[in-house]
Coordinates of C-alpha atoms and ligand atoms in Angstrom, one line a residue:
M1 CA -136.4 77.8 95.3
P2 CA -139.6 77.0 97.4
I3 CA -139.9 75.8 100.4
A4 CA -142.2 73.5 101.7
P5 CA -144.9 74.4 104.1
S6 CA -145.1 73.0 107.5
T7 CA -148.3 71.6 109.5
P8 CA -149.2 73.7 112.0
A9 CA -149.3 72.1 115.3
S10 CA -152.9 72.9 115.7
A11 CA -153.6 70.7 112.1
L12 CA -151.6 67.8 114.3
L13 CA -153.9 68.1 117.3
A14 CA -157.2 68.0 115.4
R15 CA -155.7 64.5 113.9
R16 CA -155.2 63.2 117.0
R17 CA -158.4 64.3 118.5
A18 CA -160.1 62.8 115.3
L19 CA -158.4 59.4 116.6
S20 CA -159.0 59.5 119.8
A21 CA -163.0 60.3 118.8
R22 CA -162.9 56.9 117.1
L23 CA -161.1 54.6 119.8
S24 CA -162.7 52.6 122.6
G25 CA -159.6 51.4 123.8
P26 CA -155.4 52.2 123.8
A27 CA -153.6 52.2 120.2
L28 CA -149.9 52.7 120.2
I29 CA -148.4 54.0 116.5
A30 CA -144.6 52.8 116.2
A31 CA -142.4 55.5 114.1
G32 CA -139.9 52.9 113.3
E33 CA -136.2 52.4 113.5
A34 CA -133.7 54.4 111.2
P35 CA -131.9 51.6 109.1
S36 CA -127.8 51.6 109.4
R37 CA -125.6 49.9 107.1
N38 CA -122.1 48.3 108.1
Y39 CA -122.0 49.9 111.7
P40 CA -125.0 51.2 113.8
A41 CA -124.0 54.6 113.7
N42 CA -124.2 54.9 109.9
R43 CA -127.8 55.5 109.2
Y44 CA -129.8 56.3 106.5
R45 CA -131.8 59.8 106.9
F46 CA -135.0 58.1 108.9
R47 CA -138.7 58.1 107.3
A48 CA -140.8 57.8 110.1
T49 CA -144.2 55.1 109.2
S50 CA -146.6 57.4 107.4
H51 CA -149.5 56.7 110.3
F52 CA -147.0 58.3 113.0
A53 CA -145.9 60.8 110.8
Y54 CA -149.5 62.0 110.2
F55 CA -149.6 62.6 113.9
A56 CA -146.4 63.8 114.8
G57 CA -145.5 66.0 111.6
R58 CA -142.1 64.7 112.6
H59 CA -139.5 61.7 111.9
L60 CA -138.8 61.2 115.1
A61 CA -136.8 57.4 114.8
G62 CA -137.4 55.0 117.6
S63 CA -140.2 56.6 119.2
A64 CA -144.1 55.9 119.5
L65 CA -147.7 57.7 120.3
L66 CA -149.7 56.3 123.0
F67 CA -153.3 57.2 122.5
V68 CA -155.4 56.2 125.9
D69 CA -158.4 58.1 127.3
G70 CA -159.0 60.4 125.0
R71 CA -154.9 61.4 125.7
A72 CA -151.8 61.1 123.1
E73 CA -148.6 61.2 124.7
L74 CA -145.6 60.9 122.7
F75 CA -142.7 58.4 123.6
T76 CA -138.8 59.4 122.3
H77 CA -135.1 59.1 122.8
P78 CA -134.5 62.2 124.9
P79 CA -131.8 64.1 123.9
D80 CA -128.1 62.7 124.2
P81 CA -125.5 64.8 125.3
D82 CA -122.8 63.6 122.2
D83 CA -125.6 64.9 120.1
A84 CA -124.5 68.6 120.3
L85 CA -121.2 67.2 118.6
W86 CA -122.8 64.6 116.0
H87 CA -126.1 65.8 115.3
G88 CA -126.4 69.6 116.6
P89 CA -128.4 69.9 119.8
R90 CA -131.9 68.4 119.7
P91 CA -135.2 69.8 121.0
A92 CA -135.7 68.4 125.0
L93 CA -138.7 67.0 125.9
A94 CA -140.7 69.5 126.9
Q95 CA -140.2 71.8 123.9
L96 CA -141.5 69.1 121.9
R97 CA -144.7 68.9 123.5
D98 CA -145.1 72.7 123.7
E99 CA -144.1 72.6 119.9
L100 CA -146.2 69.7 118.6
E101 CA -149.0 70.1 121.3
F102 CA -148.7 66.7 122.9
D103 CA -150.6 65.9 125.9
A104 CA -147.4 64.8 127.1
V105 CA -143.7 64.1 125.9
R106 CA -142.0 61.3 128.1
P107 CA -138.7 59.5 127.8
L108 CA -138.8 56.3 125.3
D109 CA -138.5 54.2 128.5
E110 CA -141.3 54.9 130.4
L111 CA -143.1 53.4 127.7
D112 CA -143.5 49.6 129.4
L113 CA -144.9 51.0 132.4
A114 CA -147.3 53.2 130.8
L115 CA -148.8 50.6 128.8
S116 CA -148.3 47.9 132.0
P117 CA -152.0 48.7 133.0
H118 CA -153.4 48.2 129.2
R119 CA -151.8 44.9 127.9
G120 CA -153.4 42.8 125.9
S121 CA -155.7 45.1 125.0
V122 CA -153.5 47.6 122.6
A123 CA -154.3 48.2 119.4
T124 CA -151.4 48.7 117.0
L125 CA -150.7 49.5 113.4
P126 CA -149.4 46.0 111.1
P127 CA -145.1 46.7 111.0
Q128 CA -143.5 46.6 107.7
D129 CA -140.4 45.3 108.7
A130 CA -139.3 42.4 111.2
A131 CA -137.5 44.6 113.8
S132 CA -140.8 46.6 114.2
A133 CA -143.0 43.5 114.5
A134 CA -140.7 42.4 116.8
W135 CA -140.5 45.7 119.1
L136 CA -144.1 45.8 119.0
S137 CA -144.7 42.6 120.1
L138 CA -142.4 42.9 123.2
R139 CA -144.1 46.2 124.2
L140 CA -147.7 44.4 123.8
G141 CA -146.9 41.2 125.2
R142 CA -148.6 39.5 121.8
E143 CA -147.6 38.3 118.4
V144 CA -147.3 41.1 116.5
E145 CA -147.5 40.1 112.7
R146 CA -145.5 42.1 110.1
G147 CA -147.0 43.6 106.9
S148 CA -150.2 42.0 107.7
G149 CA -153.2 44.2 106.8
A150 CA -154.8 42.4 104.6
R151 CA -156.0 39.9 107.2
L152 CA -155.5 41.7 110.7
T153 CA -157.0 39.1 112.8
E154 CA -156.9 41.0 116.0
A155 CA -160.3 42.8 115.9
V156 CA -158.6 46.2 118.3
D157 CA -156.1 46.7 115.0
A158 CA -159.0 46.0 112.6
A159 CA -160.8 49.2 114.6
L160 CA -157.4 50.9 114.9
A161 CA -157.3 50.1 110.9
E162 CA -160.3 51.5 110.0
A163 CA -159.9 54.4 112.2
M164 CA -157.0 55.5 110.5
I165 CA -158.5 54.7 107.1
A166 CA -161.6 57.2 107.9
L167 CA -159.4 60.0 108.6
R168 CA -156.8 59.3 105.6
L169 CA -158.7 58.9 103.3
V170 CA -160.0 62.9 103.0
H171 CA -156.9 65.1 103.6
D172 CA -157.5 67.9 105.9
E173 CA -156.5 71.4 104.8
A174 CA -152.8 71.1 106.1
A175 CA -152.2 67.9 104.0
I176 CA -153.5 69.6 101.1
A177 CA -151.0 71.9 101.2
Q178 CA -148.4 69.4 101.6
L179 CA -149.9 67.5 98.4
R180 CA -149.9 70.3 96.5
F181 CA -146.4 71.6 97.5
A182 CA -145.1 68.2 96.4
A183 CA -146.8 67.9 93.0
S184 CA -145.8 71.1 92.1
V185 CA -142.2 71.0 92.8
S186 CA -142.2 67.3 91.3
A187 CA -144.2 68.8 88.3
E188 CA -141.1 71.5 88.1
A189 CA -138.7 68.4 87.8
H190 CA -140.6 66.7 84.8
V191 CA -140.5 70.4 83.1
A192 CA -136.4 70.1 84.0
G193 CA -136.2 66.2 82.6
M194 CA -137.8 67.1 79.3
R195 CA -135.3 69.9 78.8
A196 CA -132.0 68.2 80.1
T197 CA -133.0 65.1 77.6
R198 CA -130.9 64.8 74.4
V199 CA -130.3 62.4 71.8
G200 CA -127.3 60.8 72.2
G201 CA -127.5 61.2 76.4
S202 CA -128.9 58.7 78.6
E203 CA -131.7 58.0 80.9
L204 CA -129.0 58.7 83.8
A205 CA -128.7 62.4 82.6
T206 CA -132.4 63.0 82.4
L207 CA -132.7 61.2 85.9
A208 CA -130.3 63.7 87.6
A209 CA -131.8 66.6 86.2
M210 CA -135.0 65.5 87.9
I211 CA -133.6 64.9 91.0
A212 CA -131.7 67.8 91.8
V213 CA -135.2 69.8 91.0
L214 CA -136.8 67.7 93.8
R215 CA -133.4 68.2 96.1
A216 CA -133.3 71.9 95.7
S217 CA -136.7 72.5 97.6
G218 CA -136.0 69.8 100.0
L219 CA -138.0 66.6 98.4
D220 CA -136.3 63.5 98.9
D221 CA -138.2 60.7 96.6
A222 CA -141.4 59.3 97.4
Y223 CA -140.8 56.5 95.8
G224 CA -138.0 54.5 93.2
P225 CA -138.2 57.3 90.2
I226 CA -138.8 55.7 87.4
V227 CA -136.7 56.9 84.1
T228 CA -136.2 54.9 81.3
T229 CA -136.5 54.3 77.2
H230 CA -138.3 50.9 78.0
G231 CA -141.9 52.1 79.2
E232 CA -143.4 48.6 78.8
V233 CA -141.7 47.2 81.9
L234 CA -143.8 49.0 84.0
H235 CA -141.8 49.5 87.0
S236 CA -138.5 49.7 85.6
D237 CA -135.0 50.1 88.0
R238 CA -132.6 50.4 85.2
Y239 CA -131.2 53.9 84.5
D240 CA -128.3 52.4 81.9
H241 CA -130.1 52.7 78.5
A242 CA -128.8 55.2 76.3
A243 CA -131.2 58.1 74.9
L244 CA -131.3 57.7 71.4
A245 CA -133.5 59.2 68.3
G246 CA -136.8 57.3 67.4
D247 CA -136.8 56.4 71.5
L248 CA -139.6 57.9 73.4
L249 CA -138.5 58.3 77.3
L250 CA -141.0 57.6 80.1
A251 CA -140.2 59.3 83.3
D252 CA -142.5 58.4 86.6
V253 CA -141.2 60.8 89.1
G254 CA -142.2 62.2 92.2
G255 CA -141.1 63.9 95.5
E256 CA -142.4 63.8 98.9
T257 CA -141.9 66.8 101.2
P258 CA -140.0 66.8 104.3
E259 CA -143.1 65.7 106.7
G260 CA -143.4 62.9 103.9
W261 CA -146.7 64.0 101.3
A262 CA -145.9 62.7 98.0
A263 CA -146.5 63.2 94.2
D264 CA -146.7 60.7 91.4
I265 CA -146.2 61.9 88.2
T266 CA -145.4 60.8 84.6
R267 CA -145.0 61.9 81.5
T268 CA -143.4 60.4 78.2
W269 CA -141.6 62.7 75.7
P270 CA -139.5 61.8 72.7
V271 CA -135.8 61.8 73.0
S272 CA -135.4 63.8 69.7
G273 CA -137.9 66.4 70.7
T274 CA -140.6 65.2 67.6
F275 CA -142.9 62.6 67.9
T276 CA -142.7 60.3 65.0
S277 CA -146.5 59.7 63.5
T278 CA -146.9 56.6 64.9
Q279 CA -146.0 57.9 68.4
R280 CA -148.1 61.0 68.4
A281 CA -151.2 58.5 67.5
I282 CA -150.8 56.6 70.1
Y283 CA -150.0 59.2 72.6
D284 CA -152.9 61.3 71.6
V285 CA -155.3 58.1 72.1
V286 CA -153.7 58.2 75.9
L287 CA -154.3 61.5 76.4
A288 CA -157.6 61.1 75.3
A289 CA -158.0 58.3 78.1
Q290 CA -156.3 60.5 80.7
H291 CA -159.4 63.4 79.9
A292 CA -162.0 60.8 79.6
S293 CA -161.2 59.6 83.2
L294 CA -160.4 63.2 84.6
A295 CA -164.4 64.3 83.6
V296 CA -165.6 61.2 85.6
A297 CA -163.4 61.8 88.7
K298 CA -165.6 63.7 90.9
P299 CA -167.5 63.1 94.0
G300 CA -169.9 61.1 94.1
R301 CA -168.6 58.9 91.2
R302 CA -167.2 55.5 91.6
Y303 CA -163.6 55.3 90.7
R304 CA -164.3 52.1 89.1
D305 CA -166.0 54.0 86.6
V306 CA -162.7 56.2 86.4
H307 CA -161.1 52.9 85.1
E308 CA -163.4 52.1 82.7
A309 CA -163.3 55.3 81.1
A310 CA -160.0 55.0 80.4
K311 CA -160.5 51.5 79.0
R312 CA -163.2 52.3 76.9
A313 CA -161.5 55.7 75.4
I314 CA -157.9 53.2 74.7
V315 CA -160.1 50.5 72.8
E316 CA -162.0 53.4 71.1
G317 CA -158.8 55.2 70.0
L318 CA -156.9 51.5 68.8
A319 CA -160.0 50.9 66.9
R320 CA -159.5 54.1 65.4
L321 CA -156.4 53.5 64.3
G322 CA -157.3 50.2 63.3
I323 CA -155.2 48.1 65.5
F324 CA -158.7 46.5 66.8
R325 CA -161.7 45.4 64.7
G326 CA -164.8 45.2 65.4
E327 CA -167.4 47.3 67.9
V328 CA -166.0 48.7 71.2
D329 CA -168.2 46.9 73.7
G330 CA -167.6 43.6 72.5
L331 CA -163.9 44.4 72.4
L332 CA -163.9 45.4 75.9
E333 CA -166.0 42.4 77.1
R334 CA -163.2 39.6 75.9
G335 CA -160.2 41.8 77.2
A336 CA -158.9 44.6 74.9
A337 CA -158.1 46.9 77.2
A338 CA -155.8 44.7 79.3
L339 CA -153.8 43.9 76.2
F340 CA -152.6 47.3 75.8
F341 CA -153.4 48.9 79.7
P342 CA -152.8 46.0 82.2
H343 CA -152.9 48.1 85.1
G344 CA -155.5 50.0 87.2
I345 CA -156.0 53.7 86.2
G346 CA -154.4 54.5 89.7
H347 CA -154.3 54.5 94.0
L348 CA -155.1 56.5 96.9
L349 CA -152.2 59.3 97.5
G350 CA -151.3 60.7 100.4
L351 CA -148.6 60.6 103.3
D352 CA -147.5 57.3 100.8
V353 CA -147.4 57.5 97.0
H354 CA -149.9 54.2 97.6
D355 CA -151.5 55.4 100.3
L356 CA -153.3 53.2 103.0
E357 CA -151.8 50.0 100.9
D358 CA -150.0 48.5 104.3
L359 CA -153.8 48.5 105.3
G360 CA -154.3 46.5 102.3
D361 CA -157.8 46.4 100.0
R362 CA -160.1 47.5 103.2
A363 CA -158.6 51.2 102.9
G364 CA -158.9 51.0 98.7
Y365 CA -162.0 48.7 98.1
A366 CA -165.4 49.9 99.9
P367 CA -167.0 47.4 102.3
G368 CA -168.3 44.3 100.1
R369 CA -166.0 45.1 97.0
T370 CA -163.6 43.3 96.3
R371 CA -160.9 42.6 93.1
S372 CA -162.1 41.4 89.9
P373 CA -160.2 37.9 88.4
R374 CA -160.3 39.7 85.4
F375 CA -156.5 40.2 84.2
G376 CA -156.2 43.8 84.4
D377 CA -159.2 44.9 86.0
G378 CA -157.7 42.8 89.1
Y379 CA -154.6 45.8 89.3
L380 CA -157.4 48.2 90.3
R381 CA -156.2 49.3 93.7
L382 CA -159.2 51.7 94.5
D383 CA -162.9 50.9 94.3
R384 CA -164.8 53.8 96.5
E385 CA -166.9 56.6 95.7
L386 CA -165.1 59.9 95.4
A387 CA -165.2 62.5 97.9
P388 CA -163.9 66.2 98.4
G389 CA -160.5 66.0 99.8
M390 CA -159.7 62.6 98.6
C391 CA -156.6 62.6 96.2
V392 CA -156.1 59.7 93.4
T393 CA -153.5 59.6 90.6
I394 CA -155.2 59.2 87.5
E395 CA -152.8 57.1 85.2
P396 CA -153.7 55.6 82.0
G397 CA -151.2 53.5 79.3
F398 CA -150.2 51.9 76.6
Y399 CA -147.5 49.2 76.6
Q400 CA -146.6 46.3 74.1
V401 CA -145.3 43.7 76.8
P402 CA -144.1 40.9 75.1
G403 CA -145.4 38.3 77.6
I404 CA -148.7 39.6 77.0
L405 CA -149.0 40.1 73.4
G406 CA -147.2 36.8 73.5
D407 CA -149.6 35.2 75.7
P408 CA -152.5 33.0 74.1
R409 CA -155.1 32.9 77.3
R410 CA -154.7 37.0 76.9
T411 CA -155.1 37.2 73.1
E412 CA -157.2 34.0 71.8
P413 CA -160.3 35.8 72.9
L414 CA -159.8 39.0 70.1
G415 CA -158.9 36.8 67.6
D416 CA -158.1 38.6 64.2
D417 CA -159.9 41.3 65.9
L418 CA -156.4 42.3 67.1
R419 CA -154.7 43.5 63.6
R420 CA -151.0 42.4 64.0
D421 CA -150.3 43.6 60.8
V422 CA -151.7 47.3 61.7
L423 CA -149.8 46.8 65.5
A424 CA -146.1 46.3 63.7
R425 CA -146.6 49.8 62.5
F426 CA -146.3 51.3 65.8
A427 CA -143.5 49.2 66.6
D428 CA -141.7 52.8 67.8
V429 CA -144.5 53.0 70.7
R430 CA -142.9 50.5 73.6
G431 CA -144.9 52.3 76.3
I432 CA -146.6 55.6 77.3
R433 CA -148.1 56.3 80.3
I434 CA -149.4 60.0 81.9
E435 CA -149.9 60.1 85.2
D436 CA -151.5 63.0 87.4
D437 CA -152.2 63.7 90.9
V438 CA -156.0 64.6 91.5
L439 CA -157.6 66.3 94.5
I440 CA -161.7 65.6 94.2
T441 CA -162.8 69.0 95.3
E442 CA -166.7 69.9 95.6
A443 CA -166.8 71.4 92.3
G444 CA -165.2 68.0 90.6
N445 CA -161.4 67.7 90.5
E446 CA -158.2 70.0 90.9
V447 CA -155.1 68.4 88.9
L448 CA -152.2 69.3 91.0
S449 CA -149.5 68.3 88.7
A450 CA -150.9 70.5 86.0
L451 CA -148.2 72.4 85.8
V452 CA -145.9 69.7 83.7
P453 CA -147.6 70.2 80.2
K454 CA -149.3 66.9 78.7
D455 CA -150.1 67.8 75.3
A456 CA -147.6 66.4 73.0
R457 CA -147.0 69.8 70.8
A458 CA -146.4 71.7 74.5
I459 CA -143.9 68.9 75.3
E460 CA -142.2 69.1 71.9
Q461 CA -141.4 72.5 72.6
L462 CA -139.6 71.7 76.3
V463 CA -137.8 68.4 75.4
G464 CA -133.8 69.4 74.3
G465 CA -134.7 73.2 75.5
G466 CA -131.7 73.3 77.7
Ligands
LIG501 N1 -145.2 55.3 90.6 C1 -145.5 54.3 90.9 C2 -147.6 54.4 90.5 O1 -147.8 54.9 89.1 O2 -148.0 53.6 90.6
LIG502 MN1 -149.0 56.1 90.4
LIG503 MN1 -146.3 56.8 89.1

């Protein structure tokens, strides 16, 4: 099994220097604490905050990075004499400093003293849990709010957030190597999922085959996996349906590398190994939408245009099938696309599957741009010009969601131009999504998840193949 690359210390150092160059005051970036269950030592695998992992390359529980006067110091727990018994020996602080090229690595209990000359002026990033918020509030001598990325009332915090966005929006070579690895192993997992799917099997059996591939290469889940025959439930977290002949199975599964870099891939395949004619017709509409979006995903193009390209291709395709009547511009104006494709075309991908969304729309939306008030378009998570080194997902879909198709606020503008008699023939298509991970390059883009097929015929050949 392939083993994940590791980010060289020189790349981590370059990232820390790039942040220091953007800062006008001190900053503290916390890793967070390992959650435990019924007693403190019953801990889960620890995953640091992505901002910490970006600079440290390791998930060091309870640790924090202090950037001050052009220096980057790591504060962490020194090795404990009991480690050798329970966890195996851990590196000494001096060893960590040498391996990761920090200016200094110091015991955590020296942090308060190091912060004391700067109290009140130290920037930090919005923590995602209450324990981290309390810990930071105590260290910094001010109220640090949990999950307040969208607001960030402190000017120093907002400036730090902007600096992080500037760095993490465009990936360096080491990050791209991580993303490439996560995508290729996750693509293999999808192939294994297709092969493992059987009529009379289960969602769980397909899920298990996919997760086995991720784990065998050291990848954890980048997000809660979705493996469902009810693709119309966009983020379904159930796996208790049988896999029946005639069902489509939607799998949205991606792993993260040991350093934390994510993949996010969706494929939809027929449980029987053969699409019905109605499933195939809609599948090809979604695939055409994905190709239309990929053709727009180039440097200098606005991501909103990638979204619009998918909307247009979906409405064109559904009109060709007779599900809509009328000309495409008017249908789009009346909200036709969101009836069946009610989410955005994708998002940033990096150390988090929805990268940088802990910082709110200041990451996804260029200055001066805001979310659309329109249903569907309002879920677009990214509205920036694309640039080489950015990584995004492209994930159009088609879903028959009863709550949308039965809601007059959504359907009345279409009136009889939504042909329900024709739509009824497509009842065996509950949900289809096709999602790839796309690196923007100088020349256009590179689909990092291309290893897993998406043409209907190629998928049919894999399903049930042992
Ligand atoms: N896996 C979540 C998403 O596609 O955004
Ligand atoms: Mn996604
Ligand atoms: Mn996904």
